[in-house]
Short mmCIF file of C-alpha atoms in Angstrom, two decimals:
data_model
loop_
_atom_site.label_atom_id
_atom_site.label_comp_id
_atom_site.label_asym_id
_atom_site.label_seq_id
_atom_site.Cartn_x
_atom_site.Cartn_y
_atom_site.Cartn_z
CA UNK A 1 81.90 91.12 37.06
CA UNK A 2 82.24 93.78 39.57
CA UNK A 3 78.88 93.08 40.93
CA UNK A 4 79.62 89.72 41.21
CA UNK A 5 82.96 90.69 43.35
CA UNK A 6 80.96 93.08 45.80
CA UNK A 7 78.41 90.10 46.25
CA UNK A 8 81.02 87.40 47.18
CA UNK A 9 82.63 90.34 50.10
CA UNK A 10 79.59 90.46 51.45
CA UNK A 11 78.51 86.95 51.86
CA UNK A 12 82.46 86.20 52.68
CA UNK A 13 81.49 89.64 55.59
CA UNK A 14 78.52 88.69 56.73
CA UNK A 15 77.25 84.65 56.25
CA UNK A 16 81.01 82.50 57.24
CA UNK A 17 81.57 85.08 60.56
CA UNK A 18 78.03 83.43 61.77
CA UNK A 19 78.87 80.18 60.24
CA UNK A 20 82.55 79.92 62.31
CA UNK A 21 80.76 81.00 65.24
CA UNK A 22 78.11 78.16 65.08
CA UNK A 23 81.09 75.75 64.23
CA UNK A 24 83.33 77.30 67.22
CA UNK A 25 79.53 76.71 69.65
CA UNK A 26 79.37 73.17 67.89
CA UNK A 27 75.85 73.85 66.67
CA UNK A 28 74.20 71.01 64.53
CA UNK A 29 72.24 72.24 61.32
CA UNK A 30 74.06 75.60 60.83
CA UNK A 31 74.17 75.54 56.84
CA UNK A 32 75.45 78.38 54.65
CA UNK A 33 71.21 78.74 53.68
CA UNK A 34 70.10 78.65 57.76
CA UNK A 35 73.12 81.47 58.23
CA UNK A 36 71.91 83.25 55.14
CA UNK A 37 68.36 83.56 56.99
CA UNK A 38 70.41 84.37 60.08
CA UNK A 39 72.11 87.63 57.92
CA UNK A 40 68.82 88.11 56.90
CA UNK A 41 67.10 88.65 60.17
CA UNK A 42 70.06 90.54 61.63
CA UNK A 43 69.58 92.94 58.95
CA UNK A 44 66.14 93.58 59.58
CA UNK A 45 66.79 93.87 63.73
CA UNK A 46 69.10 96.53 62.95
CA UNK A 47 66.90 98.52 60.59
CA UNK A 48 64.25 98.03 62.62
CA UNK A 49 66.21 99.66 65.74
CA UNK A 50 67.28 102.31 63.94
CA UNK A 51 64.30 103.46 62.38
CA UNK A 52 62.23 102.57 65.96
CA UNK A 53 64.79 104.40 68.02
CA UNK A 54 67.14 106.22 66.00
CA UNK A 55 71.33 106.25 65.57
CA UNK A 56 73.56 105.87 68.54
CA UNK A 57 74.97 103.22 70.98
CA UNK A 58 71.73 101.92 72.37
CA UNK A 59 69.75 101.08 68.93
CA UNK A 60 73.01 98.94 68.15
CA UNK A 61 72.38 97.60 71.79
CA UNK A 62 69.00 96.75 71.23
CA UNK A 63 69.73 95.19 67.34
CA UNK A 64 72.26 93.38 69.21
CA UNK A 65 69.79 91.73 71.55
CA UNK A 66 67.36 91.42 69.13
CA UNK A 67 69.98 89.67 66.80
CA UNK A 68 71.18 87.20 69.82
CA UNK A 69 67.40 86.17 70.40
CA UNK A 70 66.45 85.74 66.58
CA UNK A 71 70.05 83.56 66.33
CA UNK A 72 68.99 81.53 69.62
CA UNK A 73 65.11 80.74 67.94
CA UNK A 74 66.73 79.86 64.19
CA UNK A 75 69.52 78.02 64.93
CA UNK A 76 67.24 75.80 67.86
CA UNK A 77 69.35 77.10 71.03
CA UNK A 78 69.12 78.45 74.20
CA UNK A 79 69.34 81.99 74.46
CA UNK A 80 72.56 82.17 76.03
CA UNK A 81 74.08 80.54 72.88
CA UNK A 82 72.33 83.27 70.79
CA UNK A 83 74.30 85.87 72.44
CA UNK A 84 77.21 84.35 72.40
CA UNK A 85 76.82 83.36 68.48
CA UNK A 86 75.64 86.90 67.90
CA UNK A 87 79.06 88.12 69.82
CA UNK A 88 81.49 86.17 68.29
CA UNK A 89 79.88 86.71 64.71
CA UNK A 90 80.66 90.69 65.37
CA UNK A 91 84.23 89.37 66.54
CA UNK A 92 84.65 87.78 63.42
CA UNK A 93 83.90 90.50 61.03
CA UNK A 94 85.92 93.07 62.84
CA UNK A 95 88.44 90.77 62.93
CA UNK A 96 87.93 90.39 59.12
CA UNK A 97 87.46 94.51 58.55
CA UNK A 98 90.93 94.77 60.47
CA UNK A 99 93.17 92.44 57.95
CA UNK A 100 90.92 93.92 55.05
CA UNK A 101 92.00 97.40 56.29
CA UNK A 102 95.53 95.81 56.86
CA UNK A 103 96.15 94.36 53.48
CA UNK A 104 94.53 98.13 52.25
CA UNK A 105 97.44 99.77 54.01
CA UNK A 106 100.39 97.06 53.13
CA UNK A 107 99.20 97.18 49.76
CA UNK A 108 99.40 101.10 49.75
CA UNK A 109 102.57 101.68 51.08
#
């Protein structure tokens, strides 16, 4: 059951932040499965920059970009739309983090 819990955070952390942004962009054919893929490859840019350039502020950078042009080729955009997909989807999940780490706090007081 616990497993099943951890699974659900993560898809509600990680697939519906890139799924609002492609709503808030008005992007046609942004499924739960095509933002799924889009997790997916965002994973792999970031491993990939890490392990290619190591830890820091410019690998994240560089994922980042990578992210924004993977986004703009899956989800049949121009490139600008890719960054601004891939900014808003890190908006969303810090946004998400912060109320997460909110409701921690309210509910340890």
């Amino acid at each position: 059951m616990e497993i099943l819990i951890v699974l659900v955070i993560i898809f509600i952390f990680t697939v519906i932040p890139i799924k609002i942004g492609a709503n808030l962009l008005k992007i046609e054919g942004a499924t739960l499965g095509v933002c799924f893929i889009a997790v997916i490859l965002s994973i792999i840019a970031s491993i990939l920059a890490t392990v290619l350039i190591g830890e820091g502020f410019f690998p994240s950078f560089i994922a980042f970009l990578i992210t924004a042009v993977f986004f703009s080729w899956l989800f049949k955009t121009n490139t600008v739309t890719g960054f601004v997909l891939a900014a808003i989807s890190i908006a969303v999940q810090f946004g998400i983090a912060l109320i997460a780490v909110g409701l921690g706090v309210a509910l340890a007081i």
